[in-house]
Amino acid sequence: MEFVIAFAIGVLGASGVWLILRPRTYQVVMGLALLSYGVNLFIFGMGRLRVNAPPVLPGEDAIDPAAFTDPLPQALVLTAIVISFATTALFLVVLIASRGLTGTDHVDGREGER
Amino acid sequence: MWSSEWLILLVGLPFLGSLLTALLPSHSRSAANWLAGAMALACFGIAISAYSSVTDGMVVRHQVEWVPHLGLSLTLRLDGFAWMFSMLITGIGALVILYARYYMSPKDPVVRFYALLLAFMGAMQGLVVSGNIILLAVFWELTSIFSFLLIGYWHHNQAARDGARMALTITGAGGLCLLAGMVLLGQIVGSYDLDVVLQSGDLIRASDLYLPTLLLILAGALTKSAQFPFHFWLPNAMAAPTPVSAYLHSATMVKAGVFLLTRFWPVLSGTDAWFFIVGFAGLSTLLIGAYFAIFQHDLKGLLAYSTISHLGLVTTLLSLGSPLAAVAAIFHMVNHATFKASLFMAAGIIDHEAGTRDMRRLSGLFSFLPITATLAMVASAAMAGVPLLNGFLSKEMFFAETLEQHRASVLDTVTPYVATIAAAFAVTYSIRLIHTVFFGPRASDLPKVPHEPPRWMRLPIELLVLACLVVGTIPGLSIGSYLDTAVVSVLGDATPVYSLSIWHGFNLPLAMSIVALLGGIVLYMALKSYLDWCEEGPPIFRRLKGQRIFERILVAVSWRWARVAERFLGTRRLQPQLRLIVVAAILAGVWAMWGARHLAPQLTISGVDPVLAMMWLVGGGCAVAAAYQAKFHRLAALIFLGVAGLVTCITFVWLSAPDLGVTQLLVEIVTTVLILLGLRWLPKRDDQIERHGFWVRLRRGRDFFIAVIAGAGMALLAYYMMMTPLPPSVGDYYLQHAYSEGGGTNVVNVILVDFRGFDTLGEIVVLAVVALTVFALLRRFRPAEDNSELPYQQREQNEYDSIQRDREVGETLKDYLLVPSVIMRWMFAAITLLAAYLFLRGHDLPGGGFAAGVAMAIGFLLQYLAGGTRWVEERLRIRPVQWIGFGLLAATATGLGSLTVGYPFLTSYFQYTEVPFIGGVPTASALFFDLGVFSLVVGATVLMLVAIAHQSLRAPKARPDRAVAERAAVEQGES
């Protein structure tokens, strides 16, 4: 299981890094979205992977923490998901505004050397 | 017994007064003056009343803990020496405020002036009574800052700005050195307490760190007291209003350096390093200052160089290391403060009355200003060291000390000669000041006809000159006991026997005085005609200006070198920047993993669930496909991205994170819609695909390599981490206490709204800021030329409409996806219900404010998709900004609510409430917090999406402006 998730993080990360190094703004936006998936999974994985152990308590009695997965990375990732949506939106808008202002969708606002 | 709490008042009152003054309306000139004067007088009174508690080496201490575990405390400590300085600071401060009442022009914003002056007084007062050496450094820096603001008071004047900046650069840099020196001193001694430091002289002098400590402290003291080679800032600081010069640059701030040297004299002096460094600086300053002073044409310039020279004298005395010399140094500090402050004020009156300070234009003012002239004459006689005035006494003591042998060296041998020459120069410039300004033919071309100033403007000078006379004639009776108090507090048991009498018989010091007096007169007569026409500045050195060297260095460092560094190290292109960041991250990761290589787990693929593996084969493939297609097939890339996101979402659910699954799914929907909305504004595909050259392929190969390494590194790191057992984490605490303290069974939600509520508050603020930024950016947005027309599909539809006889243009568009859009409209209620459901169950089951907020936003979004922007906004007014505002207020108010009942910010409260038909409902104050989160997420999401959606409506209107904007952009690009 860990192997698969590590593979997933690697592929998402590599695709994301490749894209943020590209010259077109849209590529960078896509790259950041992919990278944020990878990073969210990574942070999530830091709480270790457990199946059928969601941190939702069955009742009001005292519980054994070992029976549940670590809730903290989940709380971190939950806000990270919403924030990464916000940053994607912000980048997209910067992209649109920059495109409207400079007439190009190159990340530097003008065509670089090809 | 004098209560030690008074010390807080002594330091605090000026700051309080400064604050109160600053709050006065800007036209209240008189009130500001009275307030400032009252504060200064109150402090003066407090200082006077302290006297009986500081005699005979007694010390008043008041300590308030600040950061005890670092040894930092707000210790205030008043001893005889600090008392003497307090008297100067508050007394001369009060006189300067009285003087400034008449000096400052009605056009000047005086409220700011008095506020700054009082703040400076507080800083200076704090500096002298600091009992903790770090606190001392803090007040030291404060004096630099307020001095900067005061020198630059007339900030419309270029010279004032330059002078202020130079003073701040030099004294501020010195202050940083001092802070470092103080830290070192504290490290040597093991305490930052001044009393402890003062008792550890042997320990300090024997330490290996003695030399660096000494150099750093001297860097602070010598810059502040304008000692060679840092002297040049002081003449440039004369651009300040004259009351500031009289106060800061004669009596107080420049004295801070010699104050510090005296304060630490018992522990730092007596070594070769001290003698040679301090002695060389002091002696060269003494000579250079006096020599330069002769050749100044500006009255204040002359006084500034004279101040430098006199400070050099004090420094020289301190360098000698003998207790008698220290007595003379302390004595001269007081004397210099009195005669120099009065001279500065007299110079200010002359400037004020005659309209110029240029000595070549001033002449024969005696007949206009007989009283001021007389006062100035007495003060300059004191400056020149004429008998029966206070300057003479300390100068005699200085001469006597220079004759003693201290350390066999050339420096020691030349000291008496240099002292005599400098004293002769002092006589020369003093005579020049008096003779050119007050005597000779009456000046006729002055900008104004001078008159005697108001009675009260002259009073400060009269008092100070009186002090010069009294101290000069009956030193033992007047200042004797006070000086003794100051001396004993510095020297303690080492206090020597000294005599303050005027007449010591015919001895060598007297002979030196007579030589200096006669030599000075002769030199003045020789130079007189030359001085009337020469350029400003001394011969030979005229071209060598410290100021210019300073500016050259400043320009070189902050401009040229910075440019060079920017050219070689910087780039404005995004790609290299990102590449550097990624490479740095990779290197950091490699470094960290290399250190932990012994922890490397066995690579195993056992236990791999085939379904999960298949899922990620698809998900990974889609990620790579998205990366591959993002350039030319944006929509395809978006779909691939969506698939990768969905697989991530399923993974969360699979691995026990239902909350994340829900949120990811909802966010996935809005992200996709958002990017779909944005796609329209991107440029069309460039039809001709150019052939890629070798370099392009090389660059891509390199980026590909970096990407693969980064991905592999992330995977490896994640694998390492996930294969090592989880150490006991704070998560266990949250699990155990989620119900008992947070009142919820969904631990993730309890963490978000309760345990870590403050973090969440920060995060929703970020969200709000981003949404408002998006909104603000798009208000100014002008789409590019090729995007402004209607989309191809709509044009086709409209064309079809216009051909058909029975259709109006726009009807096809209206009917587009009619059935789905009706369903979507109906869905609104269901989605609202879903959002409410997610929200209410959030505390106990997966859901919560974030998920509910995004769900609700999707509800609004669907209405836009179904009916179009205009249709929705005709029927439904969503005010996203109000949602955001309500959310922020609700979340913050919930947090503040706990403050009202005496708990820390965001402490939550929890109980069960009986609701009819539903039963016991857990009600926690965290629910209101979550309501804030919900409302803010709705508002922010809708605001962003609607702002982008509105572009299609605004685009046609924007057309006329676009050409202008584009032309401007082209011009900007070219320039």
PDB file of N, CA and C in Angstrom, chain A residues 45-96:
ATOM      1  N   GLY A  45       0.144  11.147   4.118  1.00  0.00           N
ATOM      2  CA  GLY A  45       0.887   9.922   4.380  1.00  0.00           C
ATOM      3  C   GLY A  45       1.736   9.981   5.633  1.00  0.00           C
ATOM      4  N   MET A  46       2.044  11.193   6.075  1.00  0.00           N
ATOM      5  CA  MET A  46       2.865  11.310   7.278  1.00  0.00           C
ATOM      6  C   MET A  46       2.136  10.795   8.515  1.00  0.00           C
ATOM      7  N   GLY A  47       0.819  10.702   8.444  1.00  0.00           N
ATOM      8  CA  GLY A  47       0.077  10.094   9.547  1.00  0.00           C
ATOM      9  C   GLY A  47       0.000   8.583   9.403  1.00  0.00           C
ATOM     10  N   ARG A  48       0.709   8.036   8.435  1.00  0.00           N
ATOM     11  CA  ARG A  48       0.709   6.595   8.108  1.00  0.00           C
ATOM     12  C   ARG A  48      -0.643   6.181   7.539  1.00  0.00           C
ATOM     13  N   LEU A  49      -0.584   5.113   6.761  1.00  0.00           N
ATOM     14  CA  LEU A  49      -1.775   4.683   6.027  1.00  0.00           C
ATOM     15  C   LEU A  49      -2.516   3.597   6.799  1.00  0.00           C
ATOM     16  N   ARG A  50      -3.766   3.803   7.002  1.00  0.00           N
ATOM     17  CA  ARG A  50      -4.589   2.829   7.702  1.00  0.00           C
ATOM     18  C   ARG A  50      -5.887   2.666   6.933  1.00  0.00           C
ATOM     19  N   VAL A  51      -6.362   1.420   6.885  1.00  0.00           N
ATOM     20  CA  VAL A  51      -7.649   1.189   6.241  1.00  0.00           C
ATOM     21  C   VAL A  51      -8.674   0.952   7.345  1.00  0.00           C
ATOM     22  N   ASN A  52      -9.864   1.472   7.135  1.00  0.00           N
ATOM     23  CA  ASN A  52     -10.961   1.275   8.079  1.00  0.00           C
ATOM     24  C   ASN A  52     -10.643   1.746   9.497  1.00  0.00           C
ATOM     25  N   ALA A  53     -10.012   2.866   9.612  1.00  0.00           N
ATOM     26  CA  ALA A  53      -9.770   3.410  10.947  1.00  0.00           C
ATOM     27  C   ALA A  53      -9.966   4.924  10.939  1.00  0.00           C
ATOM     28  N   PRO A  54     -11.079   5.428  10.381  1.00  0.00           N
ATOM     29  CA  PRO A  54     -11.244   6.886  10.320  1.00  0.00           C
ATOM     30  C   PRO A  54     -11.321   7.483  11.717  1.00  0.00           C
ATOM     31  N   PRO A  55     -10.794   8.677  11.901  1.00  0.00           N
ATOM     32  CA  PRO A  55     -10.793   9.295  13.229  1.00  0.00           C
ATOM     33  C   PRO A  55     -12.167   9.845  13.591  1.00  0.00           C
ATOM     34  N   VAL A  56     -13.173   9.002  13.482  1.00  0.00           N
ATOM     35  CA  VAL A  56     -14.521   9.383  13.897  1.00  0.00           C
ATOM     36  C   VAL A  56     -14.870   8.461  15.051  1.00  0.00           C
ATOM     37  N   LEU A  57     -15.061   9.019  16.220  1.00  0.00           N
ATOM     38  CA  LEU A  57     -15.222   8.188  17.409  1.00  0.00           C
ATOM     39  C   LEU A  57     -16.592   7.517  17.403  1.00  0.00           C
ATOM     40  N   PRO A  58     -16.643   6.267  17.872  1.00  0.00           N
ATOM     41  CA  PRO A  58     -17.914   5.553  17.857  1.00  0.00           C
ATOM     42  C   PRO A  58     -18.885   6.075  18.914  1.00  0.00           C
ATOM     43  N   GLY A  59     -18.394   6.555  20.005  1.00  0.00           N
ATOM     44  CA  GLY A  59     -19.327   6.997  21.039  1.00  0.00           C
ATOM     45  C   GLY A  59     -18.634   7.916  21.991  1.00  0.00           C
ATOM     46  N   GLU A  60     -19.176   7.990  23.176  1.00  0.00           N
ATOM     47  CA  GLU A  60     -18.673   8.965  24.122  1.00  0.00           C
ATOM     48  C   GLU A  60     -17.674   8.356  25.095  1.00  0.00           C
ATOM     49  N   ASP A  61     -17.446   7.059  24.979  1.00  0.00           N
ATOM     50  CA  ASP A  61     -16.582   6.409  25.967  1.00  0.00           C
ATOM     51  C   ASP A  61     -15.119   6.706  25.680  1.00  0.00           C
ATOM     52  N   ALA A  62     -14.313   6.409  26.689  1.00  0.00           N
ATOM     53  CA  ALA A  62     -12.879   6.564  26.505  1.00  0.00           C
ATOM     54  C   ALA A  62     -12.432   5.612  25.393  1.00  0.00           C
ATOM     55  N   ILE A  63     -11.471   6.020  24.619  1.00  0.00           N
ATOM     56  CA  ILE A  63     -11.096   5.224  23.457  1.00  0.00           C
ATOM     57  C   ILE A  63      -9.602   4.920  23.485  1.00  0.00           C
ATOM     58  N   ASP A  64      -9.235   3.970  22.644  1.00  0.00           N
ATOM     59  CA  ASP A  64      -7.822   3.619  22.484  1.00  0.00           C
ATOM     60  C   ASP A  64      -7.315   4.294  21.215  1.00  0.00           C
ATOM     61  N   PRO A  65      -6.407   5.244  21.340  1.00  0.00           N
ATOM     62  CA  PRO A  65      -5.950   5.987  20.153  1.00  0.00           C
ATOM     63  C   PRO A  65      -5.390   5.070  19.073  1.00  0.00           C
ATOM     64  N   ALA A  66      -4.877   3.896  19.467  1.00  0.00           N
ATOM     65  CA  ALA A  66      -4.255   3.032  18.469  1.00  0.00           C
ATOM     66  C   ALA A  66      -5.273   2.485  17.471  1.00  0.00           C
ATOM     67  N   ALA A  67      -6.550   2.578  17.827  1.00  0.00           N
ATOM     68  CA  ALA A  67      -7.562   2.037  16.924  1.00  0.00           C
ATOM     69  C   ALA A  67      -7.919   3.000  15.807  1.00  0.00           C
ATOM     70  N   PHE A  68      -7.377   4.195  15.848  1.00  0.00           N
ATOM     71  CA  PHE A  68      -7.741   5.197  14.842  1.00  0.00           C
ATOM     72  C   PHE A  68      -6.493   5.725  14.156  1.00  0.00           C
ATOM     73  N   THR A  69      -6.699   6.202  12.961  1.00  0.00           N
ATOM     74  CA  THR A  69      -5.571   6.823  12.266  1.00  0.00           C
ATOM     75  C   THR A  69      -5.356   8.224  12.827  1.00  0.00           C
ATOM     76  N   ASP A  70      -4.162   8.744  12.585  1.00  0.00           N
ATOM     77  CA  ASP A  70      -3.793  10.052  13.148  1.00  0.00           C
ATOM     78  C   ASP A  70      -4.647  11.164  12.507  1.00  0.00           C
ATOM     79  N   PRO A  71      -5.404  11.906  13.291  1.00  0.00           N
ATOM     80  CA  PRO A  71      -6.289  12.913  12.694  1.00  0.00           C
ATOM     81  C   PRO A  71      -5.573  14.205  12.288  1.00  0.00           C
ATOM     82  N   LEU A  72      -4.394  14.428  12.843  1.00  0.00           N
ATOM     83  CA  LEU A  72      -3.773  15.744  12.649  1.00  0.00           C
ATOM     84  C   LEU A  72      -3.416  16.029  11.184  1.00  0.00           C
ATOM     85  N   PRO A  73      -2.729  15.079  10.485  1.00  0.00           N
ATOM     86  CA  PRO A  73      -2.425  15.379   9.077  1.00  0.00           C
ATOM     87  C   PRO A  73      -3.685  15.593   8.268  1.00  0.00           C
ATOM     88  N   GLN A  74      -4.752  14.911   8.650  1.00  0.00           N
ATOM     89  CA  GLN A  74      -6.000  15.096   7.911  1.00  0.00           C
ATOM     90  C   GLN A  74      -6.520  16.512   8.068  1.00  0.00           C
ATOM     91  N   ALA A  75      -6.421  17.016   9.296  1.00  0.00           N
ATOM     92  CA  ALA A  75      -6.882  18.390   9.514  1.00  0.00           C
ATOM     93  C   ALA A  75      -6.027  19.366   8.706  1.00  0.00           C
ATOM     94  N   LEU A  76      -4.727  19.088   8.667  1.00  0.00           N
ATOM     95  CA  LEU A  76      -3.835  19.964   7.888  1.00  0.00           C
ATOM     96  C   LEU A  76      -4.201  19.920   6.416  1.00  0.00           C
ATOM     97  N   VAL A  77      -4.408  18.693   5.903  1.00  0.00           N
ATOM     98  CA  VAL A  77      -4.666  18.554   4.472  1.00  0.00           C
ATOM     99  C   VAL A  77      -6.016  19.154   4.114  1.00  0.00           C
ATOM    100  N   LEU A  78      -6.974  19.044   5.033  1.00  0.00           N
ATOM    101  CA  LEU A  78      -8.294  19.577   4.713  1.00  0.00           C
ATOM    102  C   LEU A  78      -8.227  21.063   4.396  1.00  0.00           C
ATOM    103  N   THR A  79      -7.529  21.803   5.250  1.00  0.00           N
ATOM    104  CA  THR A  79      -7.416  23.226   4.937  1.00  0.00           C
ATOM    105  C   THR A  79      -6.539  23.440   3.712  1.00  0.00           C
ATOM    106  N   ALA A  80      -5.529  22.555   3.553  1.00  0.00           N
ATOM    107  CA  ALA A  80      -4.640  22.709   2.395  1.00  0.00           C
ATOM    108  C   ALA A  80      -5.407  22.549   1.089  1.00  0.00           C
ATOM    109  N   ILE A  81      -6.389  21.653   1.086  1.00  0.00           N
ATOM    110  CA  ILE A  81      -7.169  21.460  -0.136  1.00  0.00           C
ATOM    111  C   ILE A  81      -7.890  22.752  -0.502  1.00  0.00           C
ATOM    112  N   VAL A  82      -8.514  23.360   0.508  1.00  0.00           N
ATOM    113  CA  VAL A  82      -9.271  24.573   0.226  1.00  0.00           C
ATOM    114  C   VAL A  82      -8.325  25.706  -0.180  1.00  0.00           C
ATOM    115  N   ILE A  83      -7.186  25.786   0.516  1.00  0.00           N
ATOM    116  CA  ILE A  83      -6.248  26.855   0.181  1.00  0.00           C
ATOM    117  C   ILE A  83      -5.666  26.633  -1.212  1.00  0.00           C
ATOM    118  N   SER A  84      -5.429  25.373  -1.587  1.00  0.00           N
ATOM    119  CA  SER A  84      -4.831  25.177  -2.916  1.00  0.00           C
ATOM    120  C   SER A  84      -5.848  25.497  -4.001  1.00  0.00           C
ATOM    121  N   PHE A  85      -7.117  25.300  -3.699  1.00  0.00           N
ATOM    122  CA  PHE A  85      -8.129  25.789  -4.641  1.00  0.00           C
ATOM    123  C   PHE A  85      -8.016  27.297  -4.784  1.00  0.00           C
ATOM    124  N   ALA A  86      -7.867  27.959  -3.642  1.00  0.00           N
ATOM    125  CA  ALA A  86      -7.783  29.424  -3.685  1.00  0.00           C
ATOM    126  C   ALA A  86      -6.563  29.885  -4.464  1.00  0.00           C
ATOM    127  N   THR A  87      -5.439  29.203  -4.251  1.00  0.00           N
ATOM    128  CA  THR A  87      -4.240  29.660  -4.980  1.00  0.00           C
ATOM    129  C   THR A  87      -4.379  29.359  -6.469  1.00  0.00           C
ATOM    130  N   THR A  88      -4.992  28.216  -6.792  1.00  0.00           N
ATOM    131  CA  THR A  88      -5.211  27.932  -8.208  1.00  0.00           C
ATOM    132  C   THR A  88      -6.051  29.035  -8.827  1.00  0.00           C
ATOM    133  N   ALA A  89      -7.102  29.436  -8.112  1.00  0.00           N
ATOM    134  CA  ALA A  89      -7.947  30.513  -8.628  1.00  0.00           C
ATOM    135  C   ALA A  89      -7.138  31.780  -8.803  1.00  0.00           C
ATOM    136  N   LEU A  90      -6.301  32.089  -7.818  1.00  0.00           N
ATOM    137  CA  LEU A  90      -5.517  33.321  -7.888  1.00  0.00           C
ATOM    138  C   LEU A  90      -4.562  33.282  -9.080  1.00  0.00           C
ATOM    139  N   PHE A  91      -3.888  32.150  -9.244  1.00  0.00           N
ATOM    140  CA  PHE A  91      -2.951  32.054 -10.374  1.00  0.00           C
ATOM    141  C   PHE A  91      -3.681  32.160 -11.693  1.00  0.00           C
ATOM    142  N   LEU A  92      -4.839  31.530 -11.748  1.00  0.00           N
ATOM    143  CA  LEU A  92      -5.600  31.579 -12.990  1.00  0.00           C
ATOM    144  C   LEU A  92      -5.949  33.020 -13.328  1.00  0.00           C
ATOM    145  N   VAL A  93      -6.335  33.776 -12.304  1.00  0.00           N
ATOM    146  CA  VAL A  93      -6.734  35.151 -12.552  1.00  0.00           C
ATOM    147  C   VAL A  93      -5.526  36.003 -12.907  1.00  0.00           C
ATOM    148  N   VAL A  94      -4.405  35.734 -12.245  1.00  0.00           N
ATOM    149  CA  VAL A  94      -3.188  36.461 -12.607  1.00  0.00           C
ATOM    150  C   VAL A  94      -2.833  36.154 -14.058  1.00  0.00           C
ATOM    151  N   LEU A  95      -2.998  34.904 -14.425  1.00  0.00           N
ATOM    152  CA  LEU A  95      -2.756  34.473 -15.802  1.00  0.00           C
ATOM    153  C   LEU A  95      -3.628  35.281 -16.766  1.00  0.00           C
ATOM    154  N   ILE A  96      -4.928  35.355 -16.449  1.00  0.00           N
ATOM    155  CA  ILE A  96      -5.844  36.055 -17.341  1.00  0.00           C
ATOM    156  C   ILE A  96      -5.482  37.533 -17.418  1.00  0.00           C
TER     157      ILE A  96
END
